[in-house]
PDB file of C-alpha atoms in Angstrom:
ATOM      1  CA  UNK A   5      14.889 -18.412   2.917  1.00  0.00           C
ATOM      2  CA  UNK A   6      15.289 -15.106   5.657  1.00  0.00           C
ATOM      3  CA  UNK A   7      12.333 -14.572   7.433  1.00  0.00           C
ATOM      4  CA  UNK A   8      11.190 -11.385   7.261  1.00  0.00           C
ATOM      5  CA  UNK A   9       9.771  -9.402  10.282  1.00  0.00           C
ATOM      6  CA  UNK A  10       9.873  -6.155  11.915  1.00  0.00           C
ATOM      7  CA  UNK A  11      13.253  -4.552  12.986  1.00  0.00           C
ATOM      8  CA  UNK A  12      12.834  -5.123  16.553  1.00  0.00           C
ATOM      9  CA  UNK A  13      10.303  -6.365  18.783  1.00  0.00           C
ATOM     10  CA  UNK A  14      10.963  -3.141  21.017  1.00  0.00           C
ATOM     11  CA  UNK A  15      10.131  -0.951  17.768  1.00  0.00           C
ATOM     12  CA  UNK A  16       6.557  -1.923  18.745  1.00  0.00           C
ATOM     13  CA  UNK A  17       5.990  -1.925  22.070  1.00  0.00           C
ATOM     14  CA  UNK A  18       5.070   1.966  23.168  1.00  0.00           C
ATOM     15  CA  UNK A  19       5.504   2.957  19.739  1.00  0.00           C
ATOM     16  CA  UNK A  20       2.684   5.244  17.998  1.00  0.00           C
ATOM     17  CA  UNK A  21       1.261   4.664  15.161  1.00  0.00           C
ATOM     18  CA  UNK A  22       3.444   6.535  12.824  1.00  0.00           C
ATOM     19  CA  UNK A  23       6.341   4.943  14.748  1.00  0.00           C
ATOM     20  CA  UNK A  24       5.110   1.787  13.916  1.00  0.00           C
ATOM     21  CA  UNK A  25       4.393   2.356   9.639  1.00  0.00           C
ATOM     22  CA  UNK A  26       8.456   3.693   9.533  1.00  0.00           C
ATOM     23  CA  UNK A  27       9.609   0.392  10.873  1.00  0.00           C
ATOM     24  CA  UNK A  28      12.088  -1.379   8.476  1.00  0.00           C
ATOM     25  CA  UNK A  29      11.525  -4.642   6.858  1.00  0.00           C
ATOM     26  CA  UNK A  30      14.956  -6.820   7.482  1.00  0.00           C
ATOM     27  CA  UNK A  31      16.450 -10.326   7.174  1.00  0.00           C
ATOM     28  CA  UNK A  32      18.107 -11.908  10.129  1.00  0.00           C
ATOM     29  CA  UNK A  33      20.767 -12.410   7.513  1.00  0.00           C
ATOM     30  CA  UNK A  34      21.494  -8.449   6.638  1.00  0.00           C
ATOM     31  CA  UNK A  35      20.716  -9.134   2.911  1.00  0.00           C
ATOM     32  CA  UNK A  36      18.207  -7.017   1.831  1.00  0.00           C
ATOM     33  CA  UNK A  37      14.419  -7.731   1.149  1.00  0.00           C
ATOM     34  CA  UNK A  38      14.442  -6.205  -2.832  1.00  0.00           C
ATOM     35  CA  UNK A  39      16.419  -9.625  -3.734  1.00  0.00           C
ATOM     36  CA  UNK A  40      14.242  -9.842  -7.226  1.00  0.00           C
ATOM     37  CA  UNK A  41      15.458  -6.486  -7.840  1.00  0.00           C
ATOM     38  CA  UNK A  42      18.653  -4.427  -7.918  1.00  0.00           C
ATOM     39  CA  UNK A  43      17.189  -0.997  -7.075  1.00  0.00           C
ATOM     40  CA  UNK A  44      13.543  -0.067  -5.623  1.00  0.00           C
ATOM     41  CA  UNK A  45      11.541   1.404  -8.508  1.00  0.00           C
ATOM     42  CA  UNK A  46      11.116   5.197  -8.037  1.00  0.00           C
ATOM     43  CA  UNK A  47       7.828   7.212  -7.617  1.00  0.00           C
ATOM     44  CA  UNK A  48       8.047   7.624 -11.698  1.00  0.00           C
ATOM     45  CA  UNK A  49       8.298   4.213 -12.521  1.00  0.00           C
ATOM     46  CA  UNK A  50       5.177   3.274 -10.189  1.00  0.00           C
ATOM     47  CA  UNK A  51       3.036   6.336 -11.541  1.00  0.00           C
ATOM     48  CA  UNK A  52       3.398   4.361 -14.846  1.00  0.00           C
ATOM     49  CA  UNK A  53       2.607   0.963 -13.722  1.00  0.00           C
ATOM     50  CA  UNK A  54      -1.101   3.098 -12.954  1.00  0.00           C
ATOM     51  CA  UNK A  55      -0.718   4.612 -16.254  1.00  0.00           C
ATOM     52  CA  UNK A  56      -0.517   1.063 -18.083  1.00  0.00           C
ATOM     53  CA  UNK A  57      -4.031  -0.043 -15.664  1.00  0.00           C
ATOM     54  CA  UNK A  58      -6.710   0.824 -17.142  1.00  0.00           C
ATOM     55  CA  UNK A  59      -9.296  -0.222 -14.756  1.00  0.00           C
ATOM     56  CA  UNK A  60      -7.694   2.672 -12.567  1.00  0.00           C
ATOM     57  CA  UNK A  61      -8.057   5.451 -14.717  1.00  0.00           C
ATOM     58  CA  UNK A  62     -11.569   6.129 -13.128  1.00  0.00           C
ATOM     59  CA  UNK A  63      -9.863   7.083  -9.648  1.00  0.00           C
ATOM     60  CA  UNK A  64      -7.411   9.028 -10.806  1.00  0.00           C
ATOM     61  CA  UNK A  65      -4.442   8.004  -8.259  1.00  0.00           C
ATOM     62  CA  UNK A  66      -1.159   8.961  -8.401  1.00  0.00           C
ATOM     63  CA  UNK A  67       2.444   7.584  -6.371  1.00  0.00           C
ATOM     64  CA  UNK A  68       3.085  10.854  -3.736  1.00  0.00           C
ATOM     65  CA  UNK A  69       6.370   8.804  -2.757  1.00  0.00           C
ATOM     66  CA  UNK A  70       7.954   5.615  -1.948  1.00  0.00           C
ATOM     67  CA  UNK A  71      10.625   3.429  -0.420  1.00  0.00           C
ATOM     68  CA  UNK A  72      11.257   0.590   0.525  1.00  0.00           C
ATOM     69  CA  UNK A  73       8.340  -1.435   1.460  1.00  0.00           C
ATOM     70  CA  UNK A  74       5.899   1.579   1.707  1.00  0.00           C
ATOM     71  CA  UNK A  75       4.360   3.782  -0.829  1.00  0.00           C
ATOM     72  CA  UNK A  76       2.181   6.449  -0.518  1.00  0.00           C
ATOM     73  CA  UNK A  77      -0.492   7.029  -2.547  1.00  0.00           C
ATOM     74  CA  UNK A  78      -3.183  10.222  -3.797  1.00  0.00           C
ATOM     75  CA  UNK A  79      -6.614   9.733  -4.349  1.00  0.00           C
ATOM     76  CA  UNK A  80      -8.067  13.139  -5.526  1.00  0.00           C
ATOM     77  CA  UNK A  81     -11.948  13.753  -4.800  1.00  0.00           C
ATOM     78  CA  UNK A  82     -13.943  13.572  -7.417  1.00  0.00           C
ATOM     79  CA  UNK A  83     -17.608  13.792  -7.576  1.00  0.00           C
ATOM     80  CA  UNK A  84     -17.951  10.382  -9.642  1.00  0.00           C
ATOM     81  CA  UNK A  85     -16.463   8.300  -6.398  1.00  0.00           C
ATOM     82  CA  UNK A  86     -18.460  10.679  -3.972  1.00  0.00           C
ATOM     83  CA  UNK A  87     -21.511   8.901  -1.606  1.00  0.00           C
ATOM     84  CA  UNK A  88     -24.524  11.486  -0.881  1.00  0.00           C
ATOM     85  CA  UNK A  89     -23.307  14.681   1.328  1.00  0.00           C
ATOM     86  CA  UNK A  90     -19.581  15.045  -0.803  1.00  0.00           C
ATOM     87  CA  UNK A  91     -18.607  12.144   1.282  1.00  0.00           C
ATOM     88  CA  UNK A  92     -15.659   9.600  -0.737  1.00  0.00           C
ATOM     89  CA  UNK A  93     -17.038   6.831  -0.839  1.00  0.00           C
ATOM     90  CA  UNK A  94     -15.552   3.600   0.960  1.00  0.00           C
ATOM     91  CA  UNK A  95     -15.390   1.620  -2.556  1.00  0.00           C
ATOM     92  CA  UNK A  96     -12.922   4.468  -3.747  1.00  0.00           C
ATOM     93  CA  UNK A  97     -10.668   3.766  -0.241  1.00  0.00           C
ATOM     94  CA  UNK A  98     -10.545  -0.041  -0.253  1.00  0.00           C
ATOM     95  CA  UNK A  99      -9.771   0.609  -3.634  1.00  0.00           C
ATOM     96  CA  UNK A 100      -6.686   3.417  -3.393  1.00  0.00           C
ATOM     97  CA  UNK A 101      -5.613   1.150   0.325  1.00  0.00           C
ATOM     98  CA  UNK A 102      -5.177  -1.713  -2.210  1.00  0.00           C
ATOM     99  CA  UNK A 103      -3.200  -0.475  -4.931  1.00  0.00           C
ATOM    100  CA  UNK A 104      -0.746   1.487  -2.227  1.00  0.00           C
ATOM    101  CA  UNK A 105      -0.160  -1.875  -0.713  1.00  0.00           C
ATOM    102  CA  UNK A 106       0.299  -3.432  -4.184  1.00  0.00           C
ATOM    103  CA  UNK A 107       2.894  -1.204  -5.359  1.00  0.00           C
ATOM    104  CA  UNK A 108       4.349  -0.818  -1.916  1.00  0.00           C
ATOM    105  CA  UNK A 109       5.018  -4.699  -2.598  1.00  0.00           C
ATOM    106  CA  UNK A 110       6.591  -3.575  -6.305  1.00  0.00           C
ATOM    107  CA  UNK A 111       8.884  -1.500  -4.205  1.00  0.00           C
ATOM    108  CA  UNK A 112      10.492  -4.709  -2.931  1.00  0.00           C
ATOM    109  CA  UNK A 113      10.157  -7.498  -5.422  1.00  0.00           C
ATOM    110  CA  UNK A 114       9.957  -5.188  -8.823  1.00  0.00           C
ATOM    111  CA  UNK A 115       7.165  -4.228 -11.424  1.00  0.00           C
ATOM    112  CA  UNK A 116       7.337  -7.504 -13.119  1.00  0.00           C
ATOM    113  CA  UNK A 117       5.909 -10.095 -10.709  1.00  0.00           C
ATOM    114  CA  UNK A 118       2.338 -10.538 -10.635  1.00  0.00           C
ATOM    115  CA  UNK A 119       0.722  -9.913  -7.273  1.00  0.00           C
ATOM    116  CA  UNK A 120      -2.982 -10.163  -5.957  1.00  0.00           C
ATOM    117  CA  UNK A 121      -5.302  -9.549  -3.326  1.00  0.00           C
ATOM    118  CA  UNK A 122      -5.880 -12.725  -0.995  1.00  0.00           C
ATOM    119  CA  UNK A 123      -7.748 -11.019   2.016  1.00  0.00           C
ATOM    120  CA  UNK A 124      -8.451  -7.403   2.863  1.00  0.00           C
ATOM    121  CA  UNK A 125      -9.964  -5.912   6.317  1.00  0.00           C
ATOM    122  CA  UNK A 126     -10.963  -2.139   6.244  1.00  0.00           C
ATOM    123  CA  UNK A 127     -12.253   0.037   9.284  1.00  0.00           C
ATOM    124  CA  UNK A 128     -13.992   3.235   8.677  1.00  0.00           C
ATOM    125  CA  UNK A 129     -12.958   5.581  11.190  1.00  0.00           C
ATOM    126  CA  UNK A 130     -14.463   8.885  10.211  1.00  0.00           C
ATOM    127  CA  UNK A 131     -15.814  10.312   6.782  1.00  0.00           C
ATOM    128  CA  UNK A 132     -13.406  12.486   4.230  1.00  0.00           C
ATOM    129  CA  UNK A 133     -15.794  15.001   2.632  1.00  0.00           C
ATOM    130  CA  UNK A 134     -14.894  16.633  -0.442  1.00  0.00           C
ATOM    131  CA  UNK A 135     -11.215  16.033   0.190  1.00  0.00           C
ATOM    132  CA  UNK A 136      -8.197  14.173  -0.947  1.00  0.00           C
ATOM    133  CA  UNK A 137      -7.350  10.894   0.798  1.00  0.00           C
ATOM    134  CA  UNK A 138      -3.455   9.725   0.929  1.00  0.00           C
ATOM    135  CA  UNK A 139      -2.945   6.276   1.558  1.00  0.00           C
ATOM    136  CA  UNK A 140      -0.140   4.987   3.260  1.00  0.00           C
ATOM    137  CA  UNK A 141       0.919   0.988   2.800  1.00  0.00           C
ATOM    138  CA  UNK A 142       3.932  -0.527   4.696  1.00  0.00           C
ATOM    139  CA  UNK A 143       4.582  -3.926   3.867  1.00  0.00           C
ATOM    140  CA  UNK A 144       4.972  -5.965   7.368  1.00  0.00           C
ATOM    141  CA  UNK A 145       6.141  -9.535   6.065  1.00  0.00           C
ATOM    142  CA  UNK A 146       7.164 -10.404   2.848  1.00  0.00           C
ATOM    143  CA  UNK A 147       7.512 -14.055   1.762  1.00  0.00           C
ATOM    144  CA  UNK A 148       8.401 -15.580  -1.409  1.00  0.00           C
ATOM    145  CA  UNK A 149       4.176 -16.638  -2.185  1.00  0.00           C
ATOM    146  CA  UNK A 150       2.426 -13.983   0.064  1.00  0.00           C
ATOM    147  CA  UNK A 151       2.893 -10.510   1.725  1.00  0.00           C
ATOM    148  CA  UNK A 152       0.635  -8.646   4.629  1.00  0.00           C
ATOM    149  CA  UNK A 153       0.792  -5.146   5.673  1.00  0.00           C
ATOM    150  CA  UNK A 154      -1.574  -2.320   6.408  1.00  0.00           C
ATOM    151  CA  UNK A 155      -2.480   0.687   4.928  1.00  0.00           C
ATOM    152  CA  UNK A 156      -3.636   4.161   6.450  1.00  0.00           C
ATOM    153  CA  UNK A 157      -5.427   6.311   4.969  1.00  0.00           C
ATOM    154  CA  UNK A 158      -6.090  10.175   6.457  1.00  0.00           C
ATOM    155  CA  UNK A 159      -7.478  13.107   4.555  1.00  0.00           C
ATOM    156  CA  UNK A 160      -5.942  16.500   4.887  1.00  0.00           C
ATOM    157  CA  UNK A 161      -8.358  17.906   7.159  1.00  0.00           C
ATOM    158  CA  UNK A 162     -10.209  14.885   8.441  1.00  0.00           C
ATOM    159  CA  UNK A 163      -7.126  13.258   9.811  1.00  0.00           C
ATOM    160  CA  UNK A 164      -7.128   9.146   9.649  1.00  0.00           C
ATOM    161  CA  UNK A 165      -9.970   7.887   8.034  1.00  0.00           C
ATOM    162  CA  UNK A 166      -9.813   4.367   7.540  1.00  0.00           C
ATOM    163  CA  UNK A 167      -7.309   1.615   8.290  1.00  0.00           C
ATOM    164  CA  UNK A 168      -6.673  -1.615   6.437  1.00  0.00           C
ATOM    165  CA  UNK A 169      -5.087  -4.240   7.062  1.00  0.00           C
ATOM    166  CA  UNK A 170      -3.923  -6.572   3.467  1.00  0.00           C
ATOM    167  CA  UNK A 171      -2.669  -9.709   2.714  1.00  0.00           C
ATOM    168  CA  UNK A 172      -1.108 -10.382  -1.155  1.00  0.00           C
ATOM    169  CA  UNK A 173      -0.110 -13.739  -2.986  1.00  0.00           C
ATOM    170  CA  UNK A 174       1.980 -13.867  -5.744  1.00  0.00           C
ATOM    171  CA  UNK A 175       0.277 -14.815  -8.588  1.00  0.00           C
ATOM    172  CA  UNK A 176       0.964 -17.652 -10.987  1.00  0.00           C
ATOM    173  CA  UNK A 177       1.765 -17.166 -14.109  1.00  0.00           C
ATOM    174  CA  UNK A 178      -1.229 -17.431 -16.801  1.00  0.00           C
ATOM    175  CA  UNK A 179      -2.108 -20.305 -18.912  1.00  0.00           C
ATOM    176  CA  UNK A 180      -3.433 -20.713 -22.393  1.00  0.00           C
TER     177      UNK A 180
END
């Protein structure tokens, strides 16, 4: 099995941060990372995977865009996910950071496998009041039982407002 790293070592040195979240997942071997898959699923297809969640309908979220290995994803304000002062609160962007890395994961290995959360780290860097929050996920390493990447996430005025950094395993199938 490829491992699976950043395109160069050089992409990160001096690189900024949004130089850094464009780097390109690869294999050593050329073959590409979506090997579960024939084609990434499109912005559509991901907006439905939300759809068919029902614990999500409460935030509201929608797929902005994606490719592969990052997805981008809206959480609109709204008043029920809002701490005291029209501040969102940090429940509602641990929350959106999470399922932009989860489908940004979906963007490489398909809808169909079962993925979950195995570790999370968020920092708060400022507050986004009464605003919509777009997270950005890149995966950074993919592996056949676990993936890791970070997500930002940055409100139209407030700039970057929190950034988390997630690790996934893939989850076994269920028994009954």
């Amino acid at each position: 099995m490829p491992a699976w790293s950043r395109s160069t070592a050089s992409t990160w040195r001096g690189a900024g941060i949004g130089d850094r979240s464009r780097a390109r997942l690869h294999s050593p071997s050329g073959s590409a990372p979506n090997a579960m898959t024939s084609r990434s699923p499109s912005a559509q297809e991901l907006n439905a995977v939300l759809e068919r969640t029902p614990f999500l309908a409460a935030y509201g979220m929608s797929v902005v865009s994606c490719s592969e290995g990052e997805c981008r994803v809206l959480l609109p304000f709204r008043r029920s996910l809002e701490r005291p002062g029209g501040i969102v609160s940090g429940m509602a962007l641990m929350g959106a950071a999470d399922v932009a890395m989860w489908l940004a994961i979906m963007t490489l290995r398909g809808v169909d496998e079962q993925w979950v959360t195995s570790d999370m780290k968020s920092t708060f860097l400022r507050r986004a009041a009464n605003e919509n929050v777009v997270c950005h996920a890149s995966v950074l390493k993919l592996g056949r039982r676990t993936a890791y990447g970070t997500v930002d996430s940055a409100g139209g005025v407030s700039g970057l407002v929190a950034h988390h950094v997630v690790s996934y395993a893939k989850a076994s199938p269920a028994t009954t």
